[in-house]
Structure formats: C-alpha cells, structure tokens
Amino acid sequence: MLTTLLLRVSPRRAGAVVERNVLVHRRGWVVLASGFFEPLLYLLSLGIGLGALVGRVPFAGGTVAYPVFLAPAMLAVQAMNAALTETTFNVFGKLKYMRLYDAVLATPVTPLELALGEIGWCLARSGLYSGVFLGLMALLGLTPSGWAILAWPAAILIGFAFAALGMALTTFLRSWQDFDYVMIIMMVMFMFAGTFTPLDAYPAWARPLVELTPLYHGVAITRGLSLGRLDLAMLGHAGYLVGCCVVGLWVAARRLGRLLQP
Amino acid sequence: MTTAIVAPGRGALHVFAYHLIGYRRTWWGTAFSSFLLPLIYLAGIGLGVGGYVDRGHHLGVDYLSFLAPGVLAATGLSIAIDESMYRVYSQFAWDRTYEGMLNTPLRIVDIVLGQLAFVVFRALVAVTVFLLVMTAFGTVHSGWAVGVLPTAMLLALACAAPTFAFTATQHTDSSFAVLTRFVVIPVQLFSGVFFPVAQLPAGVRILAWLSPLWHGVEVCRSLTLGTARPWPVLGHLGYLAVWSAVGLVLAHRAFRRRLVV
C-alpha cells in the first residue's frame, strides 16, 4: 500500500515543501548552527575530559580509548536530535498553531508528499551537521578506520529513521505539555542506548530494552564503521532502521491525511 | 504616591505568592526537568561510566559520590535559567502581566524580587528532592550536606538575576535557544560537574573559574563529601554573592527601562 502511494509522489511537490523550509531558515541560521554544537560539546567534555579518567573501555574483544568509543555515538545522537527536534517541535507548531499544513494541503501537495518534504528538509539539515561532525572527528584523530567515511550515509539513515518516527509521533501529540514525554524519550535514549557505555555494562535485564531502541542500532553501525569493526550484525541494525523509516512514514502519512483532510 | 505607603518587602511577598499560586497548577509539568532529568544523568553517567572511572581510582572517592553534588548544583543552575527566560519574557511580551502589576501599588523592585524569590524557591524544592535521592544512593558522606540547600539557593539567585536582566532586553524569543546552547550547556559541561576542572587546558580552566556554577559545584561537593574548609567555601560563596548583587542591580535597571521609560 505504501509502495502504491510512493509511486504517486511527485518529487517537485515534495521539493516545494523543502524549499519553503529553506526560505524560512535563511534568517535563522544561528539557531540552525546551534543544533550542531551540542553533541560536539558532549564529545569534548565527556569524551575527552571525563575520558581521561575512564581510560579504555572494552569493545569487540579488545579495548578502545574512551573518546574514540564515544565519538561515533555522538554522531548518531546528533542525527537523532536534529531529526527529532525538527519533526516533533517544529512540525507540531506548523500543524497545530501555524495551521501551515492546512494551507499546504489546499495545494496539490498530498499528505505523503508533505511528510516526505519535511523529512527531506530534515535530512538535508542533519546530513550537513553529521558531515561536519565526522570531519571534526577525523581532525581530532577519533576515526581509526577508513570505513568511517561510511558513517556519514549511516548517520543520514539514522536521521531518516528518527525523522519518520518523529513525524508519526507528532501526529499523536495533543499539546506542548506532551513534549515532556518526547524529551524523556530522547534523554533516556541519549543516556542508555549504549552511547556512553558498552552494552555489557548494563544489567542483563536491561539489555533487551536497550536493543529495542532505534538509537542503539544507529550507534552500533556508526561505531562499527568508525572503528573499522564490520560484521554481518550491522546489516541487521541497518534493517531495523529501514523498518523504522517505513513504519514511521506509513503512520505519519496516514495520520496526517486523517488529521488534515477529514 | 501610593507606592511610598507600601512597606518594603510586602509587595515582593505578594508577587512571590502570585507565582506560587500559578505553580500549584503547573508543577507537574516541571517534574521532568527538576527531578527526572538529574536522576537520568546520575544513573546514566554516574553508574554507567562511573564503573570504568572507579577502576582507575583517580579521584580518591567513588565516581557517583563525586558526580552527584555536581549534578545537584547544575540542576540549581538550569532551573534558575529556565525560569528566567520564557517565563519572564512572556510576562513582558505575551501576557503583559508586569504591566498589570504596575497598575497596582507594586513597584518594579517588588516584581523583580518577588519573582526571583519564586525562582530560588523552585531551585530549593528540586535540590531538596535531589539531596534525598543522593542520600538513598549512599553518596552523602557528611552532615554538612544540608549546607547544599542554601548554597544552591544562592547559586540559583546568582544565575537567575543576570538572566532576568538579559531577558528584559530581548524583543524576540529566539535568543533563548542560543543562550541555552551556547552558554548554559557549555557551562554545565565544563564547570567541574563531570570531571575536575584540572583536566581542562589552562585557557579553558580560567573560563570555568569565572562561571558561577564551578563555585557552586566546589562548595556542594566539599559539603557532601565532608571536606569543606572555611576559606575556599567562603570565597566561593562571596563570588556567588557578587554575581547576585550585580545581577539584581542590572535586572532592576533593565525592568525599569522596559516597563517605565
């Protein structure tokens, strides 16, 4: 059903949604840029400052220096943050308060094109962030393997998955108060999705919960690539993220259609 | 002329009561940032990463005990600044509460002091809960730990008062996101909350010394670990008092400029 819908998508109409966002953000570049710095600051503070106390942590049978371990996780976190803030806070504002989407759907743009357009803008933004972030990681000597270059497309996939899930989630939110839950979800994933510690550091009962989170799978991919430890499990992680994209998109398009075209 | 009749302090008390009554309806919404978020930090970094730190014995104390008072002080700071941005801004720009207040016998100084008292109160509540949690985690090693409550209140005042002044000069709300990301988050990450500032390069260390949070963290940590000595503690508190006093003067001036002139 999603495939038939996707066949009818016009790139030009979805592109118009992206174009609108580009126009709006021409003036707000400071806020745009600020989204980039947060994970970088965490990397510098916790990776390098705290990392000096942590030393080396176990990874894939050996050990790695803590900043090298943390950096790819912050890359994944950045992709998540950029995607979720854009598709939850901003989309909610446009959906509920600015009534922007009512106006958009009065044009030939369909709900799925709208969702794809918003996600496309979001990916352009988070792709830019993660590209620069990866470059900084390389400059700081935190990317031991040449495979790290593939962490960029991986970060974009993570961004896509979270953008799609975020869009879907936003259609269920009722008021700004509900954003507390969004913040909790983001914060809990940020802290406990294998970002700061290897999965083995968690108690046995918590591990399956960690493995459920999309961020865990994202971190597994970026870390594997950045450290040059490739294995077949990474395909599974990627498959999980692709699944998130499909489910998120499908729910988002359906719900947006229902909310806006009664 | 009416303003002169009001006894000093009474007006501020009314403003404080006004904010408290509002808070009775909205406190649940603040539960996440005041109570849950610091706990997530404590569990995620303290327990998770702490296990690796403790292998090295660099700190002379277990990492959770090192981290917890730092997160406590950081909570005081983040509540103070959160409460001083949108809430204050909305009363200038959106709800125009301040204009309403000025049509009563309240003076500018009452409005500023009353609302600052509310901010300090919010910090106190959060920090009290946090101290209880710290005790449950076994990270309180001294009876002096109760001293973190007034310390956090002073820290909150030292951070809130200048932020009030800043907010009063703003005419759009977009600068608050920038303030959060470029000032608040860096200050929290590099003020000795997560690791001793001695780890920082010399240039950055000076910035950490300037930040009120570092002074708050140092006092709170020495109190909960039971290593407090009068001289550095009084020095840190004095520094925070200077921030508070200067912030108060600036806030009062900025409020007057926005509301009266």
XYZ file of C-alpha atoms in Angstrom:
523
model
C 0.000 0.000 0.000
C 2.873 2.336 0.828
C 4.509 1.433 -2.489
C 1.473 2.443 -4.498
C 1.336 5.668 -2.537
C 5.042 6.254 -3.095
C 4.641 5.797 -6.857
C 2.251 8.700 -6.934
C 4.633 11.024 -5.078
C 5.798 13.966 -7.138
C 9.357 14.975 -6.261
C 8.544 18.504 -7.375
C 5.692 18.867 -4.885
C 7.667 17.317 -2.016
C 10.537 19.576 -3.085
C 8.315 22.617 -2.704
C 7.909 21.766 0.989
C 11.694 21.593 1.346
C 12.057 24.877 -0.492
C 9.693 26.591 1.899
C 11.786 25.472 4.884
C 14.987 26.667 3.236
C 13.420 30.081 2.683
C 12.210 30.316 6.276
C 15.570 29.376 7.732
C 17.618 31.807 5.702
C 17.432 34.213 8.620
C 17.546 31.736 11.492
C 20.990 30.362 10.811
C 22.308 30.920 14.356
C 19.624 28.648 15.756
C 20.354 26.176 12.958
C 24.054 26.180 13.739
C 23.464 25.837 17.445
C 21.910 22.399 16.931
C 25.280 21.266 15.728
C 27.299 22.210 18.776
C 25.556 20.271 21.489
C 26.920 16.786 20.696
C 30.306 18.310 19.953
C 30.396 19.826 23.432
C 29.403 16.490 24.945
C 32.192 14.845 22.990
C 34.754 17.367 24.215
C 33.547 17.341 27.812
C 32.623 13.734 28.457
C 34.774 12.114 25.788
C 37.983 13.952 26.354
C 37.617 15.449 29.857
C 35.934 12.526 31.548
C 37.628 10.147 29.111
C 40.976 10.860 30.762
C 39.552 9.341 33.965
C 37.803 6.486 32.172
C 40.789 5.248 30.208
C 39.983 2.414 27.834
C 36.695 0.582 27.507
C 36.112 -2.926 26.159
C 34.914 -3.165 22.569
C 34.633 -6.169 20.239
C 37.057 -8.353 22.170
C 39.692 -5.611 22.623
C 39.710 -2.185 24.208
C 39.498 1.338 22.777
C 40.246 4.784 24.181
C 37.083 6.372 25.550
C 36.910 9.395 23.187
C 37.227 7.051 20.192
C 34.440 4.947 21.657
C 32.170 7.906 22.383
C 32.634 9.965 19.215
C 30.658 7.764 16.777
C 27.874 7.536 19.353
C 27.667 11.332 19.491
C 27.471 11.330 15.688
C 24.422 9.071 15.911
C 22.954 11.158 18.742
C 23.337 14.273 16.668
C 21.445 12.673 13.787
C 18.700 11.672 16.218
C 18.474 15.082 17.892
C 18.380 17.015 14.638
C 15.713 14.725 13.198
C 13.541 14.605 16.303
C 13.604 18.302 17.140
C 12.727 19.199 13.565
C 9.931 16.666 13.131
C 8.392 16.996 16.597
C 8.683 20.597 17.863
C 8.723 22.351 14.501
C 6.194 20.122 12.796
C 3.833 20.317 15.758
C 3.964 24.102 15.670
C 3.178 24.120 11.972
C 0.465 21.510 12.327
C -1.398 22.890 15.315
C -0.615 26.552 15.706
C 0.551 27.992 12.426
C -2.021 25.885 10.537
C 0.592 25.750 7.847
C -0.318 22.269 6.685
C -3.948 23.166 6.116
C -2.639 25.705 3.668
C -0.165 23.262 2.125
C -2.840 20.615 1.593
C -5.050 23.155 -0.105
C -2.471 22.977 -2.906
C -1.892 19.813 -4.972
C 0.573 18.513 -2.299
C -0.586 15.217 -0.741
C -0.038 14.221 2.920
C 2.679 11.741 1.971
C 4.464 14.367 -0.118
C 4.196 16.736 2.797
C 5.700 14.148 5.153
C 8.455 13.328 2.654
C 9.163 17.006 2.097
C 9.504 17.718 5.799
C 11.714 14.664 6.215
C 13.774 15.654 3.190
C 14.459 19.081 4.691
C 15.278 17.450 7.971
C 17.760 15.110 6.282
C 19.430 17.956 4.426
C 19.918 19.673 7.747
C 21.090 16.665 9.720
C 23.225 15.468 6.792
C 25.042 18.774 6.893
C 25.573 18.523 10.646
C 26.827 14.958 10.568
C 29.150 15.631 7.643
C 30.842 18.457 9.520
C 30.848 16.453 12.749
C 32.506 13.485 11.069
C 35.110 15.811 9.612
C 35.863 17.170 13.084
C 36.114 13.636 14.459
C 38.703 12.849 11.789
C 40.616 16.051 12.601
C 40.679 15.154 16.292
C 42.035 11.714 15.398
C 38.919 9.903 16.599
C 38.307 7.846 13.458
C 40.833 4.992 13.453
C 39.403 3.324 10.328
C 38.915 4.470 6.736
C 35.460 2.871 6.844
C 34.486 5.867 8.970
C 33.562 7.723 5.785
C 30.559 5.398 5.519
C 29.393 6.639 8.896
C 28.078 9.678 7.039
C 25.451 7.827 4.990
C 24.791 5.773 8.126
C 24.075 8.984 10.058
C 21.705 10.074 7.300
C 19.881 6.745 7.579
C 19.616 7.271 11.352
C 18.270 10.749 10.662
C 15.688 9.343 8.234
C 14.526 6.723 10.716
C 14.097 9.253 13.522
C 12.528 11.841 11.244
C 9.919 9.331 10.105
C 9.265 8.113 13.653
C 9.169 11.700 14.891
C 6.600 12.716 12.269
C 4.448 9.747 13.203
C 4.765 10.534 16.916
C 3.896 14.197 16.407
C 0.517 13.334 14.930
C -0.391 11.794 18.293
C 0.692 14.735 20.451
C -2.062 16.887 21.906
C -0.334 19.901 23.453
C 3.054 21.352 24.292
C 2.845 19.550 27.640
C 3.188 16.262 25.783
C 6.631 17.351 24.680
C 7.875 16.446 28.121
C 7.404 12.850 27.021
C 9.312 13.490 23.816
C 12.145 14.980 25.884
C 12.123 11.991 28.218
C 12.302 9.561 25.307
C 15.180 11.488 23.757
C 17.056 11.853 27.018
C 16.663 8.230 28.045
C 17.863 7.040 24.653
C 20.740 9.514 24.735
C 21.898 8.161 28.080
C 21.079 4.483 27.891
C 21.259 3.290 24.277
C 24.827 2.042 24.521
C 26.055 5.554 23.831
C 28.189 6.152 26.900
C 28.986 2.559 27.845
C 29.248 -0.778 26.045
C 26.091 -2.880 26.177
C 27.786 -5.352 28.557
C 27.940 -2.689 31.253
C 24.151 -2.829 31.632
C 22.444 -5.372 33.878
C 21.193 -8.409 31.965
C 17.513 -7.454 32.309
C 18.093 -4.043 30.735
C 19.917 -5.243 27.638
C 16.864 -6.361 25.616
C 15.243 -2.972 26.372
C 18.335 -1.193 25.103
C 18.299 -3.333 21.964
C 14.747 -2.206 21.244
C 15.718 1.447 20.835
C 16.499 2.679 17.316
C 19.394 4.725 18.668
C 21.145 1.579 19.881
C 21.137 0.194 16.340
C 22.303 3.521 14.956
C 25.197 3.687 17.407
C 26.163 0.087 16.632
C 26.515 0.987 12.948
C 28.392 4.269 13.322
C 30.702 2.776 15.946
C 31.410 -0.342 13.906
C 32.258 1.769 10.860
C 34.277 4.362 12.695
C 36.366 1.700 14.452
C 36.551 -0.498 11.350
C 34.874 -3.469 13.013
C 32.466 -4.646 10.355
C 30.298 -7.703 10.811
C 27.074 -9.118 9.482
C 25.099 -7.937 12.508
C 25.426 -4.443 11.070
C 23.097 -5.432 8.257
C 20.559 -6.377 10.909
C 20.996 -2.977 12.592
C 20.553 -1.225 9.249
C 17.481 -3.358 8.529
C 15.969 -2.293 11.839
C 16.456 1.372 10.937
C 14.972 0.884 7.459
C 11.994 -0.745 9.166
C 11.640 2.356 11.354
C 11.647 4.548 8.223
C 8.902 2.525 6.570
C 6.667 2.239 9.617
C 7.176 5.878 10.561
C 6.410 7.149 7.073
C 3.352 4.985 6.705
C 1.868 6.030 10.049
C 2.761 9.687 9.503
C 1.206 9.891 6.045
C -1.970 8.111 7.165
C -2.428 10.168 10.300
C -1.609 13.470 8.635
C -4.171 12.680 5.946
C -6.747 11.881 8.570
C -5.996 14.916 10.737
C -5.975 17.388 7.909
C -8.405 16.014 5.345
C -11.406 14.856 7.333
C 2.395 58.369 45.905
C 0.726 55.127 46.856
C 3.952 53.250 46.305
C 5.577 55.050 49.188
C 2.958 53.751 51.596
C 3.693 50.095 50.888
C 6.086 48.724 53.461
C 9.283 47.484 51.832
C 9.150 43.747 51.174
C 5.389 43.352 51.361
C 4.957 43.909 47.644
C 7.614 41.362 46.778
C 5.844 38.880 49.011
C 2.633 39.373 47.059
C 4.443 38.801 43.771
C 6.043 35.661 45.211
C 2.600 34.438 46.264
C 1.257 35.169 42.775
C 3.871 32.904 41.175
C 3.385 30.214 43.809
C -0.328 30.073 43.128
C 0.329 29.691 39.421
C 2.840 26.953 40.156
C 0.216 24.971 42.045
C -1.373 24.265 38.684
C 1.727 23.692 36.616
C 4.217 21.972 38.920
C 3.663 18.579 37.315
C 4.963 19.924 34.019
C 8.246 20.831 35.686
C 8.702 17.419 37.283
C 10.708 16.173 34.331
C 13.317 18.916 34.248
C 13.570 19.260 38.017
C 13.514 15.679 39.201
C 13.740 13.138 36.432
C 16.471 14.706 34.317
C 19.073 14.903 37.112
C 18.281 11.315 38.042
C 18.819 10.196 34.455
C 22.222 11.913 34.492
C 23.104 10.325 37.792
C 22.171 6.848 36.624
C 23.496 7.145 33.054
C 26.855 8.745 33.708
C 27.357 8.010 37.410
C 26.529 4.338 37.378
C 27.317 3.555 33.744
C 30.529 5.410 33.064
C 31.411 5.541 36.760
C 32.188 1.836 36.762
C 35.101 2.493 34.415
C 36.281 5.580 36.279
C 36.392 3.714 39.576
C 38.857 1.150 38.192
C 41.481 3.875 37.982
C 40.943 5.400 41.485
C 41.919 8.814 40.154
C 39.503 10.781 42.269
C 40.072 9.377 45.740
C 36.315 8.888 46.042
C 33.848 6.768 44.108
C 32.679 8.494 40.945
C 28.999 8.568 41.887
C 29.832 10.488 45.076
C 31.947 12.856 43.011
C 29.292 13.395 40.345
C 26.135 13.692 42.438
C 26.842 17.049 44.156
C 27.956 18.416 40.806
C 24.675 17.413 39.152
C 22.836 18.891 42.125
C 24.464 22.273 41.595
C 23.921 22.028 37.834
C 20.227 21.390 38.477
C 20.047 24.562 40.543
C 21.602 26.498 37.669
C 19.422 25.043 34.936
C 16.194 25.665 36.855
C 17.286 29.217 37.581
C 17.990 29.953 33.935
C 14.938 28.114 32.542
C 12.675 30.070 34.856
C 14.305 33.337 33.863
C 13.864 33.058 30.112
C 10.454 32.264 28.634
C 8.503 32.791 31.834
C 9.884 36.281 32.282
C 9.722 37.050 28.583
C 6.101 36.022 28.287
C 5.147 38.425 31.042
C 6.708 41.279 29.119
C 5.638 40.352 25.649
C 2.725 37.926 25.597
C 0.697 38.018 28.815
C 1.766 41.528 29.863
C 1.466 40.538 33.499
C 4.054 43.079 34.551
C 2.040 45.940 33.140
C -0.917 44.687 35.125
C 1.177 44.501 38.268
C 2.434 48.037 37.797
C -1.161 49.259 37.798
C -1.356 48.095 41.416
C 0.748 49.513 44.251
C 3.567 47.134 43.278
C 6.914 48.642 42.366
C 9.488 47.370 39.874
C 11.665 46.181 42.730
C 8.772 44.108 44.115
C 8.184 42.483 40.751
C 11.848 41.583 40.354
C 12.448 40.418 43.921
C 9.160 38.532 44.188
C 9.755 36.572 41.030
C 13.404 35.913 41.887
C 12.236 34.548 45.220
C 9.983 32.178 43.325
C 12.874 31.005 41.128
C 15.012 30.396 44.202
C 12.125 28.511 45.779
C 11.816 26.258 42.733
C 15.526 25.503 42.863
C 15.249 24.753 46.573
C 12.448 22.228 46.064
C 14.319 20.405 43.292
C 17.588 20.370 45.202
C 15.916 19.091 48.369
C 14.430 16.151 46.481
C 17.789 15.553 44.849
C 19.580 15.550 48.192
C 17.181 12.885 49.458
C 17.884 10.783 46.374
C 21.620 11.273 46.900
C 21.232 10.036 50.449
C 19.405 6.957 49.185
C 22.253 6.309 46.740
C 24.715 6.484 49.640
C 26.578 9.474 48.199
C 26.203 11.786 51.193
C 29.228 11.425 53.441
C 28.760 14.248 55.916
C 26.114 16.028 57.964
C 27.342 19.292 56.435
C 25.482 18.175 53.307
C 22.401 20.153 54.399
C 24.510 23.186 53.552
C 23.982 22.435 49.862
C 20.419 23.748 50.180
C 21.312 27.391 50.925
C 24.293 27.095 48.561
C 22.039 26.024 45.691
C 19.657 28.863 46.525
C 22.480 31.378 46.308
C 23.715 29.794 43.083
C 20.205 29.988 41.638
C 19.981 33.664 42.535
C 23.433 34.342 41.080
C 22.339 32.788 37.766
C 18.733 33.995 37.668
C 19.294 37.690 38.407
C 21.582 38.411 35.422
C 19.347 36.257 33.201
C 16.365 38.391 34.251
C 18.331 41.419 33.093
C 19.150 39.741 29.782
C 15.569 38.644 29.160
C 14.234 42.115 29.866
C 16.297 43.470 26.991
C 15.050 40.927 24.417
C 12.386 41.666 21.843
C 12.103 38.215 20.273
C 12.278 34.820 21.948
C 14.790 33.291 19.541
C 17.823 34.308 21.573
C 16.846 31.924 24.381
C 17.655 28.819 22.344
C 21.024 30.369 21.579
C 21.603 31.231 25.248
C 20.774 27.653 26.226
C 23.029 26.053 23.678
C 25.990 28.407 23.669
C 26.076 29.402 27.325
C 24.108 27.070 29.593
C 25.160 23.733 28.107
C 28.867 24.592 27.801
C 28.858 25.950 31.351
C 27.280 22.734 32.616
C 29.735 20.546 30.721
C 32.935 22.370 31.650
C 32.409 23.544 35.240
C 33.724 20.528 37.065
C 30.402 18.697 37.243
C 31.580 15.606 35.384
C 35.327 15.777 35.927
C 37.721 18.042 37.881
C 38.490 21.279 36.009
C 42.170 20.444 36.468
C 41.675 18.157 33.425
C 40.919 21.151 31.236
C 43.542 23.016 29.214
C 44.763 26.111 31.083
C 42.865 28.629 28.924
C 39.547 26.875 29.331
C 40.152 26.432 33.054
C 40.044 30.201 33.520
C 36.595 30.250 31.901
C 35.486 27.532 34.293
C 36.698 29.606 37.251
C 34.644 32.543 36.015
C 31.438 30.516 35.812
C 29.285 30.699 38.931
C 28.493 27.021 38.523
C 32.067 25.949 39.225
C 31.982 27.795 42.546
C 28.635 26.237 43.391
C 29.883 22.775 42.483
C 33.008 23.153 44.596
C 31.029 24.159 47.671
C 28.364 21.475 47.241
C 30.955 18.774 46.662
C 33.041 19.693 49.680
C 29.881 19.731 51.811
C 28.545 16.313 50.788
C 31.995 14.713 50.905
C 32.719 16.326 54.273
C 35.907 18.021 53.078
C 34.695 21.623 53.418
C 37.095 24.181 54.889
C 36.025 27.720 55.745
C 38.375 29.637 53.471
C 37.642 28.295 49.996
C 33.961 27.882 50.825
C 33.543 31.487 51.941
C 35.472 32.662 48.895
C 33.173 30.724 46.557
C 30.048 31.952 48.321
C 31.350 35.508 48.202
C 31.852 35.199 44.452
C 28.263 33.986 44.053
C 27.047 36.856 46.240
C 28.777 39.340 43.947
C 27.058 37.805 40.909
C 23.732 38.005 42.721
C 24.186 41.640 43.743
C 25.350 42.815 40.329
C 22.609 40.747 38.694
C 19.960 42.316 40.909
C 21.056 45.836 40.049
C 21.137 45.013 36.330
C 17.779 43.247 36.443
C 16.144 46.137 38.249
C 17.540 48.612 35.759
C 16.536 46.518 32.736
C 12.999 46.021 34.073
C 12.634 49.737 34.734
C 13.828 50.572 31.265
C 11.428 48.135 29.646
C 8.371 48.915 31.743
C 8.586 52.546 32.728
C 10.778 54.612 30.455
